Amino acid sequence: MLKRMLLLLSCLSLLGGARPAEAQQRQVTGVVTGANQAPLAGAAVTISGTRRGTVTDAQGRFSLSLPGGDASLTVGLLGYTSRTVAVPASQSTVNVQLQQDILNLEGLVVTGQATAVARQNLPQSVAVVTAQELQRAPAQTVEKALQGKIAGANISQNSGAPGGGVQIQLRGVSSISGNADPLFVVDGVIVSNSAVASGQNAVSQASRNINFSTQDQLVNRIADLNPNDIESIEVLKGASAAAIYGSKASNGVIIITTKKGRAGPAQFNFEQRMGYYEIANKLGARTWTRDAAIEAFGLTAAEADQYFNPDGSQRVYFDNEEAVFGRRAPSTETVLSISGGSQNTRYYVSGSLLDHEGIADNTGYGKQSLQLNLSQSFSDRVQLSVNTNVVHSVAARGLTGNDNNGVSYYAVLAFTPSFFDLRARNPDGTFVRNPYERSNPVQTAALSTNDEDVWRAVSAANLSIDLFRNDQQSLRFVGIGGLDYFNQRNELYYPRELQFEPNDDGLPGTAVLGVSNNLNLNTTLNLVHSWTPGSFTATTSAGAQYEDRDLEVDRTVGRNIASGIRIPSQAANVTSEGFRQRSRDLGLYFQEELLLLNDRLNLTGSVRADRSSLNADPDKYYLFPKAAASFRFDEPMSWLNDLKLRVAYGESGNLPTYGQSFTPALGGTNLEGVVGTRVNGPVGDPDLRPERTRELEGGFDAVFLNGNARFEFTAYNKQVRDFIISPPLAPSSGFGAYTFNGGELENNGIEMMLEATPLRTDRFNWITRTTFARNRSEVKDLAGLTSYNPGNHFGNDFGGYRVQVGESPTAMWGFHLLGDGTRQEQIFGDADPDFRMGFSNDFTFGGFILSSLLDWQKGGLIANLTRNYYDEIFNTEDFTGCNTADTCSALERLEQFHAGESVYIEDASYVKLRELSVAYDLPSSLFGRLGGDRVRNMRLTLSGRNLITWTEYTGLDPEVSNFGNRPVGRNQDVTPFPPSRSFWLGLQVGF
């Protein structure tokens, strides 16, 4: 280490000094091309074994001074396989053709705050998703575009409502009551993935006596990003890879890089898509007989005669699900981008307009975004890049999910018989009153609104300065700064004309206005020293990272409001509430990376020290180390081109959530006419600190079939210690729960990925990818407790959760009815799946491209409360068989439940056709006549998303989660927004 430091000081002493002239120099020129001899701009051309080099211009040309004798050049470009070519002393020109790196074997992967390494030398398992993989079929949000593409990622949609609400879980449960989401980093800036409740609870009362609820079908804010502007996504799943982000990274890190411009003439890309959404699955309803309807609903003979034929059969079957969710309105997407520039100035500008209409009235998702990325080289030593993204989105999500007032769509459909037509109108044009429930969902959908309007700006600046550089060494300063700001405005309106207004409060008409403002500020300062004396490279980096997060939420609820007035403050009864959450974090790190033995051996080690205002002691630093190694065997067998063995250990953390480390003081308390404050809720331990994840992973990567196939295998052991638990306290204590570090759980799993090009010719190409992941979790310790109730479920009668030593934290508990009639509480299985697999294929034949993606989840459990809603009124579709039989399975199911059996715990296995697309590249002979030489390419695409689901699950969708993004307590199906499939026709033109 001392020798290393002296060498670094020696380098600094040469700062600003001139490089000694070579004794003999010669000038070499050349051209770098790709397929069909097309010039490649921006390719790096370096003298092998040194750091000297240049990049190609817009025509792929370069000029470089070489030593007088024989030499060699290494040529590389992202997306292409690098080549090393010999340049004899007598040669003055060299032309190099690069082949496309189809399997991304040499793509750069982030290893530090300001460092990266080629994927083939990476000592950890990091998933990489390219722009092409993201954009096969249009997706409203980034998370939906990632489903089924990452081994070790459980990505599930909380409901089918437009505009987001997706949870990403990497390598199992890393927390019980803490943050469950990965850390998202966009162009070096840590961005918010907050999910702020809309205020729907004001009418649904899913959570009694509060307006902020986790059951409001929340939208997580990462949904704001535009998938069309993303160049690549790197998923750091393990603690070793994620340790560079310290106390924020135990749930993994997702690094998003947006598209950049390349030197060359301006290129315009225009794409227009048109399509529509339709409901993908319906529950159906019972077809009734006269006698059964009279018995179930207490109809009089005259009332029954309205609905039934003389023989007692139902006169008409009304598909009320179709009445609410049968809309197939046209949806559109328009995308325009411009990129290009010179060697010193490069730009990428894009704009998009998205208008996705929902399957119910007053639902849908709209987004307008503008992306500007600018890179400027002030000299060969100073570069600055600035990335700015402004997004405006509106998610209209209807009224679905759990409710205790009989107002959400499926909560009403469940109790409405199919012989009653909810679409019928009175003579005056008003909606008919539903005599079987307290609301008419067709009327509710038509007259009410639940809109979430968001403006967001994410800006990042990256300044790189070469402080010192010669043939063997360089010292570089990298400064990254940025901000992430969003304003979220929730406007909900339920007019007094609705059947369920007035609510139980006797105040007809409800309006809700919620305003949320969030600002994340990031600053990262780095020094990176690289030393390449010959056969190895040493990269040392150190730096500091500061983050300031500030979220403020205010909500006003107005009740008893005049028709057409949507402003809550104009109501007769007005209440308001809100909160503010602010935190500040500081992290310091040091990292060393060694590439030895001609880049075959990689050794990496680092340590990060973090402090945060979210900890009980905001001044205390917590250390998070990592170490990793990999070794590559070059062609160990005739059929095996490359074999890499790797092992990695790392530690990362998960900060306490805001408010866990202290007891909140609530203002606005009226004490005999005097304003006061009070404390309640949780009380935090005086030593509350970050949860800590320790993970050891090992595996291998094999490249075979002459570089046409790659197999990756990883096994890991992830131990989470000091995880935060919040067992309830006795009411006499004055507090609801005590929050402290005291738990330990363990995850063990394996991940596999195979990608290959089994067949590749001049006319035909086949790329296939298969992923597999399996994880098992177990609670090891609860600091003296044997178990506790984590909340976020509806009890073991339906399928509940209990955190218990020796069991999985996501085990689903229920009651089994014994032969003697007594009930036995037991584990029915695990809510998390046994394994997940993804299968993607891309076939190219001539100008045609066929792409598909299958997503398979085996196992897992879900509590189907929606089916219980239908069962309780004998309205489930399979009760139709009870019309003519004395006994039927549906009736037996309900009788079993009433006797104490947890019959609504169901298998959540499924196979989904996530994506299917067919594209055709029109020949130049055709589009040349349309646009002449100005048109580079033209493509027609027909695509679909979530087209088919194969499952035994009897609910709407086995992915749903009533409680949103929760580490424990998911898989609760309570009258959600149904899933939808989409179909798209697109035209893409490049100029």
Short mmCIF file of C-alpha atoms in Angstrom, two decimals, residues 526-860:
data_model
loop_
_atom_site.label_atom_id
_atom_site.label_comp_id
_atom_site.label_asym_id
_atom_site.label_seq_id
_atom_site.Cartn_x
_atom_site.Cartn_y
_atom_site.Cartn_z
CA ASN A 526 -14.62 11.17 -7.18
CA LEU A 527 -10.92 10.77 -7.88
CA VAL A 528 -9.96 7.87 -10.16
CA HIS A 529 -6.34 6.82 -10.69
CA SER A 530 -5.47 4.21 -13.33
CA TRP A 531 -2.09 2.61 -13.78
CA THR A 532 -1.22 0.31 -16.70
CA PRO A 533 2.50 -0.55 -16.54
CA GLY A 534 2.15 -3.45 -18.98
CA SER A 535 0.36 -6.70 -18.30
CA PHE A 536 -2.00 -5.41 -15.66
CA THR A 537 -4.22 -2.44 -14.80
CA ALA A 538 -4.82 -1.01 -11.35
CA THR A 539 -7.70 1.39 -10.81
CA THR A 540 -8.03 3.25 -7.53
CA SER A 541 -11.08 5.36 -6.80
CA ALA A 542 -12.20 7.35 -3.79
CA GLY A 543 -14.90 9.86 -3.18
CA ALA A 544 -17.81 11.26 -1.24
CA GLN A 545 -21.54 11.24 -1.91
CA TYR A 546 -24.14 13.54 -0.35
CA GLU A 547 -27.91 13.27 -0.70
CA ASP A 548 -30.74 15.45 0.57
CA ARG A 549 -34.32 14.18 0.30
CA ASP A 550 -37.38 16.29 1.09
CA LEU A 551 -40.97 15.10 0.63
CA GLU A 552 -43.97 17.21 1.67
CA VAL A 553 -47.58 16.07 1.33
CA ASP A 554 -50.77 18.07 2.00
CA ARG A 555 -54.29 16.83 1.45
CA THR A 556 -57.70 18.50 1.75
CA VAL A 557 -60.96 16.54 1.82
CA GLY A 558 -64.26 18.29 1.26
CA ARG A 559 -67.64 16.67 1.97
CA ASN A 560 -71.15 17.93 1.26
CA ILE A 561 -70.21 19.74 -1.90
CA ALA A 562 -72.44 21.26 -4.59
CA SER A 563 -72.76 19.54 -7.94
CA GLY A 564 -70.02 20.45 -10.37
CA ILE A 565 -67.79 21.99 -7.67
CA ARG A 566 -64.54 20.04 -7.48
CA ILE A 567 -62.69 22.29 -5.02
CA PRO A 568 -62.64 20.72 -1.54
CA SER A 569 -62.37 24.07 0.22
CA GLN A 570 -65.81 24.98 -1.16
CA ALA A 571 -67.49 22.10 0.66
CA ALA A 572 -69.55 22.44 3.82
CA ASN A 573 -67.24 20.07 5.71
CA VAL A 574 -63.50 20.46 5.15
CA THR A 575 -60.64 18.52 6.74
CA SER A 576 -56.95 18.67 5.97
CA GLU A 577 -53.85 16.76 6.91
CA GLY A 578 -50.28 16.34 5.76
CA PHE A 579 -46.73 15.50 6.62
CA ARG A 580 -43.15 16.30 5.73
CA GLN A 581 -40.21 13.91 5.53
CA ARG A 582 -36.65 15.16 5.16
CA SER A 583 -33.39 13.26 5.44
CA ARG A 584 -29.73 13.89 4.75
CA ASP A 585 -27.08 11.26 4.01
CA LEU A 586 -23.32 11.33 3.58
CA GLY A 587 -21.16 8.48 2.29
CA LEU A 588 -17.39 8.11 1.86
CA TYR A 589 -15.79 5.29 -0.11
CA PHE A 590 -12.48 3.84 -1.28
CA GLN A 591 -12.15 1.13 -3.94
CA GLU A 592 -9.30 -0.77 -5.59
CA GLU A 593 -9.68 -2.80 -8.80
CA LEU A 594 -6.90 -4.91 -10.31
CA LEU A 595 -6.90 -6.51 -13.76
CA LEU A 596 -3.96 -8.93 -13.86
CA LEU A 597 -2.53 -11.63 -16.14
CA ASN A 598 -3.56 -9.95 -19.38
CA ASP A 599 -7.03 -9.10 -18.05
CA ARG A 600 -7.77 -12.66 -16.96
CA LEU A 601 -7.70 -12.09 -13.19
CA ASN A 602 -9.88 -9.46 -11.57
CA LEU A 603 -9.50 -8.51 -7.90
CA THR A 604 -11.76 -5.86 -6.40
CA GLY A 605 -12.09 -4.53 -2.88
CA SER A 606 -13.83 -1.51 -1.40
CA VAL A 607 -15.27 -0.02 1.76
CA ARG A 608 -17.96 2.60 2.19
CA ALA A 609 -18.82 4.56 5.34
CA ASP A 610 -22.34 6.03 5.62
CA ARG A 611 -24.18 8.22 8.05
CA SER A 612 -27.79 9.40 7.87
CA SER A 613 -30.30 11.54 9.72
CA LEU A 614 -32.66 8.54 9.58
CA ASN A 615 -30.52 6.68 12.10
CA ALA A 616 -31.00 7.24 15.82
CA ASP A 617 -27.45 8.63 15.89
CA PRO A 618 -27.17 10.83 12.78
CA ASP A 619 -23.41 11.38 13.26
CA LYS A 620 -22.37 7.75 13.45
CA TYR A 621 -20.75 6.12 10.41
CA TYR A 622 -21.51 2.51 9.45
CA LEU A 623 -19.04 0.55 7.30
CA PHE A 624 -20.01 -1.55 4.28
CA PRO A 625 -17.10 -3.54 2.76
CA LYS A 626 -16.93 -5.72 -0.33
CA ALA A 627 -14.40 -8.04 -1.98
CA ALA A 628 -14.64 -9.91 -5.28
CA ALA A 629 -12.46 -11.96 -7.60
CA SER A 630 -12.79 -13.61 -10.97
CA PHE A 631 -10.46 -15.63 -13.19
CA ARG A 632 -10.90 -16.31 -16.90
CA PHE A 633 -9.61 -19.41 -18.64
CA ASP A 634 -8.99 -18.65 -22.30
CA GLU A 635 -10.20 -21.57 -24.48
CA PRO A 636 -9.78 -24.32 -21.85
CA MET A 637 -11.41 -26.78 -24.31
CA SER A 638 -11.88 -26.85 -28.03
CA TRP A 639 -15.61 -26.14 -27.73
CA LEU A 640 -15.31 -23.77 -24.76
CA ASN A 641 -14.09 -20.32 -25.75
CA ASP A 642 -14.00 -18.70 -22.33
CA LEU A 643 -14.67 -19.85 -18.76
CA LYS A 644 -14.81 -17.38 -15.89
CA LEU A 645 -14.95 -18.43 -12.24
CA ARG A 646 -16.06 -15.76 -9.79
CA VAL A 647 -16.68 -15.25 -6.09
CA ALA A 648 -17.86 -12.11 -4.28
CA TYR A 649 -18.68 -10.99 -0.77
CA GLY A 650 -20.35 -7.73 0.15
CA GLU A 651 -22.32 -5.89 2.77
CA SER A 652 -25.04 -3.31 2.23
CA GLY A 653 -27.74 -1.69 4.29
CA ASN A 654 -31.33 -0.52 4.45
CA LEU A 655 -31.98 2.70 6.34
CA PRO A 656 -34.87 3.02 8.79
CA THR A 657 -37.89 4.58 7.18
CA TYR A 658 -38.78 8.12 8.09
CA GLY A 659 -40.33 8.28 11.57
CA GLN A 660 -39.12 4.89 12.81
CA SER A 661 -36.24 6.40 14.78
CA PHE A 662 -38.40 8.86 16.70
CA THR A 663 -41.95 9.34 17.93
CA PRO A 664 -43.96 11.79 15.81
CA ALA A 665 -45.65 14.77 17.43
CA LEU A 666 -49.10 15.43 16.03
CA GLY A 667 -50.31 19.02 15.95
CA GLY A 668 -53.83 20.34 15.67
CA THR A 669 -55.03 18.63 18.83
CA ASN A 670 -57.88 20.48 20.54
CA LEU A 671 -57.50 20.50 24.32
CA GLU A 672 -60.51 22.38 25.70
CA GLY A 673 -60.18 24.98 22.97
CA VAL A 674 -56.41 25.24 23.18
CA VAL A 675 -54.22 23.98 20.35
CA GLY A 676 -51.82 21.30 21.55
CA THR A 677 -49.64 18.47 20.37
CA ARG A 678 -49.60 14.84 21.27
CA VAL A 679 -47.45 11.82 20.61
CA ASN A 680 -48.61 8.42 19.50
CA GLY A 681 -47.78 5.73 16.99
CA PRO A 682 -44.42 3.95 17.13
CA VAL A 683 -41.55 4.59 19.47
CA GLY A 684 -38.01 4.04 18.17
CA ASP A 685 -35.09 2.34 19.86
CA PRO A 686 -32.31 4.79 20.88
CA ASP A 687 -29.82 2.68 18.87
CA LEU A 688 -31.91 2.29 15.73
CA ARG A 689 -29.54 1.77 12.79
CA PRO A 690 -29.50 0.44 9.23
CA GLU A 691 -30.48 -3.13 8.51
CA ARG A 692 -27.40 -5.00 7.30
CA THR A 693 -27.18 -7.51 4.47
CA ARG A 694 -24.16 -9.81 4.17
CA GLU A 695 -24.02 -11.81 0.97
CA LEU A 696 -21.65 -14.38 -0.44
CA GLU A 697 -22.13 -15.35 -4.07
CA GLY A 698 -20.19 -17.58 -6.40
CA GLY A 699 -20.59 -18.92 -9.87
CA PHE A 700 -19.22 -19.16 -13.36
CA ASP A 701 -19.77 -17.78 -16.85
CA ALA A 702 -19.08 -19.91 -19.90
CA VAL A 703 -18.83 -18.75 -23.51
CA PHE A 704 -18.96 -21.51 -26.10
CA LEU A 705 -19.93 -22.35 -29.69
CA ASN A 706 -17.37 -19.88 -31.04
CA GLY A 707 -18.82 -17.05 -29.01
CA ASN A 708 -22.40 -17.78 -30.05
CA ALA A 709 -23.61 -18.93 -26.62
CA ARG A 710 -23.16 -17.83 -23.04
CA PHE A 711 -24.24 -19.56 -19.82
CA GLU A 712 -24.21 -17.92 -16.40
CA PHE A 713 -24.69 -19.72 -13.07
CA THR A 714 -24.82 -18.05 -9.66
CA ALA A 715 -25.47 -19.38 -6.16
CA TYR A 716 -25.79 -17.04 -3.21
CA ASN A 717 -26.29 -16.91 0.53
CA LYS A 718 -27.78 -13.63 1.75
CA GLN A 719 -28.01 -12.98 5.47
CA VAL A 720 -29.97 -9.99 6.71
CA ARG A 721 -29.08 -9.04 10.26
CA ASP A 722 -30.38 -6.30 12.51
CA PHE A 723 -33.49 -6.11 10.41
CA ILE A 724 -36.06 -3.77 11.86
CA ILE A 725 -39.13 -5.21 13.55
CA SER A 726 -42.08 -3.36 15.05
CA PRO A 727 -44.08 -5.63 17.34
CA PRO A 728 -47.20 -4.01 18.81
CA LEU A 729 -47.19 -2.58 22.33
CA ALA A 730 -49.92 -2.77 24.92
CA PRO A 731 -52.40 0.14 24.59
CA SER A 732 -51.60 1.15 28.16
CA SER A 733 -48.11 2.17 27.00
CA GLY A 734 -49.53 5.04 24.97
CA PHE A 735 -47.71 3.86 21.83
CA GLY A 736 -48.68 1.56 19.00
CA ALA A 737 -45.43 -0.30 18.41
CA TYR A 738 -41.78 -0.48 19.43
CA THR A 739 -39.30 -0.29 16.55
CA PHE A 740 -35.84 -1.80 17.00
CA ASN A 741 -33.10 -3.81 15.27
CA GLY A 742 -33.31 -7.39 16.39
CA GLY A 743 -34.12 -9.77 13.60
CA GLU A 744 -32.12 -12.06 11.36
CA LEU A 745 -33.22 -13.85 8.21
CA GLU A 746 -31.46 -15.77 5.47
CA ASN A 747 -32.00 -16.15 1.74
CA ASN A 748 -30.44 -18.92 -0.33
CA GLY A 749 -30.87 -19.14 -4.03
CA ILE A 750 -29.58 -19.93 -7.48
CA GLU A 751 -29.83 -18.03 -10.76
CA MET A 752 -29.11 -19.22 -14.27
CA MET A 753 -29.12 -17.52 -17.62
CA LEU A 754 -28.51 -18.94 -21.09
CA GLU A 755 -28.32 -16.72 -24.15
CA ALA A 756 -27.30 -17.93 -27.56
CA THR A 757 -27.49 -17.45 -31.29
CA PRO A 758 -28.10 -21.08 -32.30
CA LEU A 759 -28.37 -20.21 -35.96
CA ARG A 760 -26.87 -17.20 -37.72
CA THR A 761 -26.54 -16.71 -41.46
CA ASP A 762 -26.61 -13.76 -43.84
CA ARG A 763 -30.40 -14.11 -44.13
CA PHE A 764 -31.48 -15.69 -40.83
CA ASN A 765 -30.60 -15.02 -37.21
CA TRP A 766 -32.01 -16.51 -34.01
CA ILE A 767 -31.25 -15.07 -30.56
CA THR A 768 -32.66 -16.91 -27.56
CA ARG A 769 -32.48 -16.16 -23.84
CA THR A 770 -33.64 -18.24 -20.89
CA THR A 771 -33.52 -17.19 -17.24
CA PHE A 772 -34.14 -19.21 -14.08
CA ALA A 773 -34.21 -18.12 -10.45
CA ARG A 774 -35.09 -19.81 -7.18
CA ASN A 775 -34.95 -18.32 -3.68
CA ARG A 776 -35.69 -19.69 -0.21
CA SER A 777 -36.05 -17.47 2.87
CA GLU A 778 -36.03 -18.31 6.57
CA VAL A 779 -36.33 -16.20 9.71
CA LYS A 780 -33.41 -17.06 12.00
CA ASP A 781 -33.96 -14.81 15.00
CA LEU A 782 -36.41 -12.23 16.39
CA ALA A 783 -34.47 -10.98 19.41
CA GLY A 784 -36.31 -13.10 21.94
CA LEU A 785 -39.69 -13.13 20.19
CA THR A 786 -40.91 -16.34 18.63
CA SER A 787 -43.26 -14.58 16.21
CA TYR A 788 -45.19 -11.39 15.57
CA ASN A 789 -47.90 -10.12 13.25
CA PRO A 790 -46.51 -7.83 10.50
CA GLY A 791 -49.97 -6.55 9.50
CA ASN A 792 -51.01 -6.01 5.87
CA HIS A 793 -53.40 -8.95 5.64
CA PHE A 794 -56.98 -9.91 6.54
CA GLY A 795 -56.36 -12.71 8.99
CA ASN A 796 -55.64 -16.39 8.69
CA ASP A 797 -59.25 -17.22 7.79
CA PHE A 798 -58.44 -15.97 4.29
CA GLY A 799 -54.66 -16.44 4.31
CA GLY A 800 -52.46 -14.31 6.53
CA TYR A 801 -48.86 -13.70 7.53
CA ARG A 802 -46.83 -14.23 10.66
CA VAL A 803 -43.11 -13.61 11.03
CA GLN A 804 -41.91 -16.66 12.94
CA VAL A 805 -38.50 -18.09 13.74
CA GLY A 806 -37.68 -21.10 11.59
CA GLU A 807 -40.18 -20.24 8.86
CA SER A 808 -40.22 -18.18 5.70
CA PRO A 809 -41.25 -14.55 6.33
CA THR A 810 -43.61 -14.84 3.36
CA ALA A 811 -45.21 -18.09 4.52
CA MET A 812 -49.01 -17.93 4.25
CA TRP A 813 -50.90 -19.13 7.29
CA GLY A 814 -54.43 -20.48 7.40
CA PHE A 815 -56.78 -22.85 9.17
CA HIS A 816 -57.28 -26.49 8.29
CA LEU A 817 -60.45 -28.24 9.43
CA LEU A 818 -59.72 -31.53 11.19
CA GLY A 819 -61.95 -34.58 11.14
CA ASP A 820 -63.33 -33.86 14.61
CA GLY A 821 -64.45 -30.40 13.51
CA THR A 822 -61.70 -28.46 15.24
CA ARG A 823 -59.47 -26.01 13.41
CA GLN A 824 -55.70 -26.27 13.18
CA GLU A 825 -53.59 -23.25 12.33
CA GLN A 826 -50.86 -24.14 9.87
CA ILE A 827 -48.69 -22.96 7.00
CA PHE A 828 -50.31 -23.60 3.63
CA GLY A 829 -47.16 -22.74 1.70
CA ASP A 830 -45.12 -19.74 0.63
CA ALA A 831 -46.54 -16.64 -1.03
CA ASP A 832 -43.27 -16.30 -2.95
CA PRO A 833 -42.90 -18.64 -5.94
CA ASP A 834 -40.93 -21.88 -6.06
CA PHE A 835 -39.08 -20.53 -9.09
CA ARG A 836 -39.40 -18.15 -12.01
CA MET A 837 -38.31 -18.56 -15.61
CA GLY A 838 -38.28 -16.30 -18.62
CA PHE A 839 -38.05 -17.33 -22.28
CA SER A 840 -37.37 -14.76 -24.97
CA ASN A 841 -36.67 -15.34 -28.64
CA ASP A 842 -35.85 -13.05 -31.54
CA PHE A 843 -35.95 -14.42 -35.09
CA THR A 844 -34.72 -12.35 -38.01
CA PHE A 845 -35.40 -13.56 -41.55
CA GLY A 846 -34.68 -11.16 -44.33
CA GLY A 847 -36.58 -8.02 -43.38
CA PHE A 848 -38.85 -9.78 -40.86
CA ILE A 849 -38.27 -9.84 -37.08
CA LEU A 850 -40.37 -12.03 -34.78
CA SER A 851 -39.95 -11.52 -31.02
CA SER A 852 -41.64 -13.16 -28.06
CA LEU A 853 -41.35 -13.30 -24.28
CA LEU A 854 -42.87 -15.90 -21.96
CA ASP A 855 -42.85 -15.38 -18.18
CA TRP A 856 -43.39 -18.47 -15.99
CA GLN A 857 -43.99 -18.40 -12.26
CA LYS A 858 -44.20 -21.82 -10.58
CA GLY A 859 -45.82 -21.89 -7.17
CA GLY A 860 -46.61 -19.13 -4.76
#
